[in-house]
């Protein structure tokens, strides 16, 4: 297995955290499920029905016999509550290449590569530049995009000069914004 960006971020915290992460079971959070669903609808809409089931709020809470039956019979990887559905229904269409994995000494899968640009799709609580900027810095999104840019160059020879993050809010009004990552922030 090759290291991906998530593993590199853990190493940045400390080697002990990284070693611990190798054996820990990682539980999927609601935020991860919402992000995966948005990602799937935007980039692989033909796979959505196979990967996700939407629980109708009119059916009540996902507890008891009905919830158990739903989970048992749903041949899907994740269950979304219907109050998150508006986020994932905001499909984003691009005339671009499909998600393509790059393998070099590390592994990475940029969401989109268009000409000399790499584009990543992220969910957020707010598209307000100051709030999203804090989130992007905290999550080291610029490093992830630099990682992808370098990998694309090493694997294909294509030089990435620009990087963008498409941020989609997880709650009403479900705003979407595009942020450009500065060229200096793409240097590893």
GROMACS .gro file of C-alpha atoms in nm:
model
  188
    1UNK     CA    1   0.000   0.000   0.000
    2UNK     CA    2   0.111   0.354  -0.071
    3UNK     CA    3   0.064   0.651   0.162
    4UNK     CA    4  -0.217   0.891   0.077
    5UNK     CA    5  -0.272   1.249   0.191
    6UNK     CA    6  -0.483   1.150   0.492
    7UNK     CA    7  -0.199   0.935   0.624
    8UNK     CA    8   0.053   1.215   0.565
    9UNK     CA    9  -0.163   1.456   0.769
   10UNK     CA   10  -0.161   1.211   1.060
   11UNK     CA   11   0.218   1.178   1.037
   12UNK     CA   12   0.237   1.559   1.057
   13UNK     CA   13   0.062   1.538   1.394
   14UNK     CA   14   0.313   1.284   1.525
   15UNK     CA   15   0.464   0.948   1.431
   16UNK     CA   16   0.286   0.792   1.731
   17UNK     CA   17  -0.052   0.910   1.597
   18UNK     CA   18   0.031   0.758   1.260
   19UNK     CA   19   0.131   0.419   1.407
   20UNK     CA   20  -0.187   0.420   1.616
   21UNK     CA   21  -0.399   0.499   1.309
   22UNK     CA   22  -0.271   0.187   1.132
   23UNK     CA   23  -0.451  -0.042   1.376
   24UNK     CA   24  -0.750   0.172   1.477
   25UNK     CA   25  -1.093   0.104   1.334
   26UNK     CA   26  -1.219   0.431   1.188
   27UNK     CA   27  -1.589   0.489   1.231
   28UNK     CA   28  -1.761   0.679   0.951
   29UNK     CA   29  -1.916   1.005   1.075
   30UNK     CA   30  -2.226   1.175   0.936
   31UNK     CA   31  -1.998   1.442   0.786
   32UNK     CA   32  -1.800   1.173   0.604
   33UNK     CA   33  -2.121   1.014   0.472
   34UNK     CA   34  -2.255   1.348   0.349
   35UNK     CA   35  -1.923   1.429   0.182
   36UNK     CA   36  -1.911   1.088   0.014
   37UNK     CA   37  -2.269   1.124  -0.109
   38UNK     CA   38  -2.207   1.472  -0.251
   39UNK     CA   39  -1.888   1.348  -0.413
   40UNK     CA   40  -2.073   1.052  -0.564
   41UNK     CA   41  -2.362   1.262  -0.700
   42UNK     CA   42  -2.130   1.524  -0.847
   43UNK     CA   43  -1.868   1.294  -0.998
   44UNK     CA   44  -2.029   0.949  -1.027
   45UNK     CA   45  -2.408   0.999  -1.032
   46UNK     CA   46  -2.461   0.662  -1.201
   47UNK     CA   47  -2.327   0.488  -0.886
   48UNK     CA   48  -2.537   0.678  -0.630
   49UNK     CA   49  -2.830   0.434  -0.616
   50UNK     CA   50  -2.592   0.142  -0.560
   51UNK     CA   51  -2.403   0.313  -0.277
   52UNK     CA   52  -2.664   0.512  -0.084
   53UNK     CA   53  -3.017   0.470   0.045
   54UNK     CA   54  -3.225   0.767   0.157
   55UNK     CA   55  -3.437   0.722   0.469
   56UNK     CA   56  -3.758   0.922   0.444
   57UNK     CA   57  -3.823   1.139   0.749
   58UNK     CA   58  -4.194   1.054   0.712
   59UNK     CA   59  -4.098   0.696   0.803
   60UNK     CA   60  -3.983   0.819   1.143
   61UNK     CA   61  -3.651   0.765   1.315
   62UNK     CA   62  -3.414   0.489   1.212
   63UNK     CA   63  -3.480   0.287   1.524
   64UNK     CA   64  -3.666  -0.026   1.610
   65UNK     CA   65  -3.786  -0.293   1.373
   66UNK     CA   66  -3.844  -0.062   1.073
   67UNK     CA   67  -3.493   0.081   1.096
   68UNK     CA   68  -3.341  -0.266   1.136
   69UNK     CA   69  -3.537  -0.395   0.836
   70UNK     CA   70  -3.422  -0.097   0.628
   71UNK     CA   71  -3.058  -0.154   0.720
   72UNK     CA   72  -3.080  -0.528   0.658
   73UNK     CA   73  -3.244  -0.500   0.316
   74UNK     CA   74  -3.056  -0.199   0.182
   75UNK     CA   75  -2.771  -0.327  -0.033
   76UNK     CA   76  -2.579  -0.004   0.010
   77UNK     CA   77  -2.269   0.117   0.186
   78UNK     CA   78  -2.424   0.413   0.367
   79UNK     CA   79  -2.760   0.544   0.485
   80UNK     CA   80  -2.848   0.912   0.457
   81UNK     CA   81  -3.130   1.082   0.641
   82UNK     CA   82  -3.364   1.276   0.414
   83UNK     CA   83  -3.273   1.609   0.580
   84UNK     CA   84  -2.930   1.582   0.413
   85UNK     CA   85  -3.072   1.499   0.071
   86UNK     CA   86  -3.091   1.861  -0.058
   87UNK     CA   87  -2.713   1.885  -0.030
   88UNK     CA   88  -2.648   1.580  -0.240
   89UNK     CA   89  -2.917   1.671  -0.490
   90UNK     CA   90  -2.719   1.981  -0.587
   91UNK     CA   91  -2.543   1.811  -0.872
   92UNK     CA   92  -2.240   1.985  -1.006
   93UNK     CA   93  -2.170   1.930  -1.373
   94UNK     CA   94  -1.836   1.990  -1.537
   95UNK     CA   95  -1.694   1.919  -1.879
   96UNK     CA   96  -1.391   1.746  -1.738
   97UNK     CA   97  -1.216   1.416  -1.705
   98UNK     CA   98  -1.350   1.161  -1.460
   99UNK     CA   99  -1.181   1.106  -1.129
  100UNK     CA  100  -0.853   0.935  -1.203
  101UNK     CA  101  -0.615   0.790  -0.950
  102UNK     CA  102  -0.246   0.863  -0.979
  103UNK     CA  103   0.016   0.630  -0.841
  104UNK     CA  104   0.369   0.743  -0.770
  105UNK     CA  105   0.554   0.690  -0.444
  106UNK     CA  106   0.232   0.795  -0.276
  107UNK     CA  107  -0.130   0.748  -0.377
  108UNK     CA  108  -0.394   1.008  -0.450
  109UNK     CA  109  -0.716   1.059  -0.637
  110UNK     CA  110  -0.794   1.417  -0.736
  111UNK     CA  111  -1.161   1.484  -0.798
  112UNK     CA  112  -1.109   1.661  -1.130
  113UNK     CA  113  -0.820   1.753  -1.352
  114UNK     CA  114  -0.895   2.006  -1.625
  115UNK     CA  115  -0.611   2.129  -1.845
  116UNK     CA  116  -0.352   2.263  -1.598
  117UNK     CA  117  -0.587   2.273  -1.298
  118UNK     CA  118  -0.669   2.029  -1.020
  119UNK     CA  119  -1.010   2.067  -0.854
  120UNK     CA  120  -1.132   1.920  -0.526
  121UNK     CA  121  -1.488   1.907  -0.395
  122UNK     CA  122  -1.539   1.963  -0.020
  123UNK     CA  123  -1.839   1.996   0.209
  124UNK     CA  124  -1.850   2.273   0.466
  125UNK     CA  125  -2.069   2.439   0.725
  126UNK     CA  126  -2.013   2.780   0.562
  127UNK     CA  127  -1.893   2.915   0.229
  128UNK     CA  128  -1.812   3.250   0.392
  129UNK     CA  129  -1.449   3.305   0.288
  130UNK     CA  130  -1.316   3.369   0.638
  131UNK     CA  131  -1.486   3.060   0.785
  132UNK     CA  132  -1.403   2.831   0.496
  133UNK     CA  133  -1.048   2.965   0.494
  134UNK     CA  134  -1.007   2.854   0.856
  135UNK     CA  135  -1.147   2.511   0.774
  136UNK     CA  136  -0.925   2.477   0.466
  137UNK     CA  137  -0.615   2.573   0.666
  138UNK     CA  138  -0.706   2.341   0.955
  139UNK     CA  139  -0.767   2.047   0.721
  140UNK     CA  140  -0.457   2.131   0.514
  141UNK     CA  141  -0.650   2.130   0.185
  142UNK     CA  142  -0.372   2.327   0.014
  143UNK     CA  143  -0.128   2.048   0.099
  144UNK     CA  144  -0.365   1.788  -0.038
  145UNK     CA  145  -0.395   1.976  -0.368
  146UNK     CA  146  -0.016   2.025  -0.382
  147UNK     CA  147   0.021   1.651  -0.320
  148UNK     CA  148  -0.213   1.577  -0.612
  149UNK     CA  149  -0.042   1.831  -0.839
  150UNK     CA  150   0.299   1.680  -0.775
  151UNK     CA  151   0.168   1.328  -0.824
  152UNK     CA  152   0.002   1.416  -1.154
  153UNK     CA  153   0.324   1.572  -1.277
  154UNK     CA  154   0.535   1.272  -1.175
  155UNK     CA  155   0.288   1.014  -1.308
  156UNK     CA  156   0.188   1.184  -1.634
  157UNK     CA  157   0.426   1.472  -1.704
  158UNK     CA  158   0.135   1.718  -1.694
  159UNK     CA  159   0.224   2.035  -1.500
  160UNK     CA  160  -0.051   2.162  -1.270
  161UNK     CA  161  -0.041   2.540  -1.236
  162UNK     CA  162  -0.379   2.608  -1.078
  163UNK     CA  163  -0.590   2.453  -0.802
  164UNK     CA  164  -0.947   2.514  -0.694
  165UNK     CA  165  -1.171   2.396  -0.414
  166UNK     CA  166  -1.544   2.377  -0.473
  167UNK     CA  167  -1.706   2.411  -0.131
  168UNK     CA  168  -2.068   2.298  -0.085
  169UNK     CA  169  -2.259   2.380   0.233
  170UNK     CA  170  -2.413   2.087   0.420
  171UNK     CA  171  -2.714   2.286   0.545
  172UNK     CA  172  -2.966   2.533   0.406
  173UNK     CA  173  -2.925   2.744   0.200
  174UNK     CA  174  -2.678   2.486   0.054
  175UNK     CA  175  -2.459   2.752  -0.099
  176UNK     CA  176  -2.170   2.655  -0.325
  177UNK     CA  177  -1.852   2.861  -0.371
  178UNK     CA  178  -1.527   2.819  -0.562
  179UNK     CA  179  -1.196   2.909  -0.398
  180UNK     CA  180  -0.864   2.934  -0.579
  181UNK     CA  181  -0.557   2.802  -0.402
  182UNK     CA  182  -0.268   3.043  -0.448
  183UNK     CA  183   0.024   2.913  -0.655
  184UNK     CA  184   0.267   2.960  -0.364
  185UNK     CA  185   0.050   2.726  -0.156
  186UNK     CA  186   0.090   2.450  -0.415
  187UNK     CA  187   0.462   2.416  -0.353
  188UNK     CA  188   0.561   2.113  -0.146
   0.00000   0.00000   0.00000
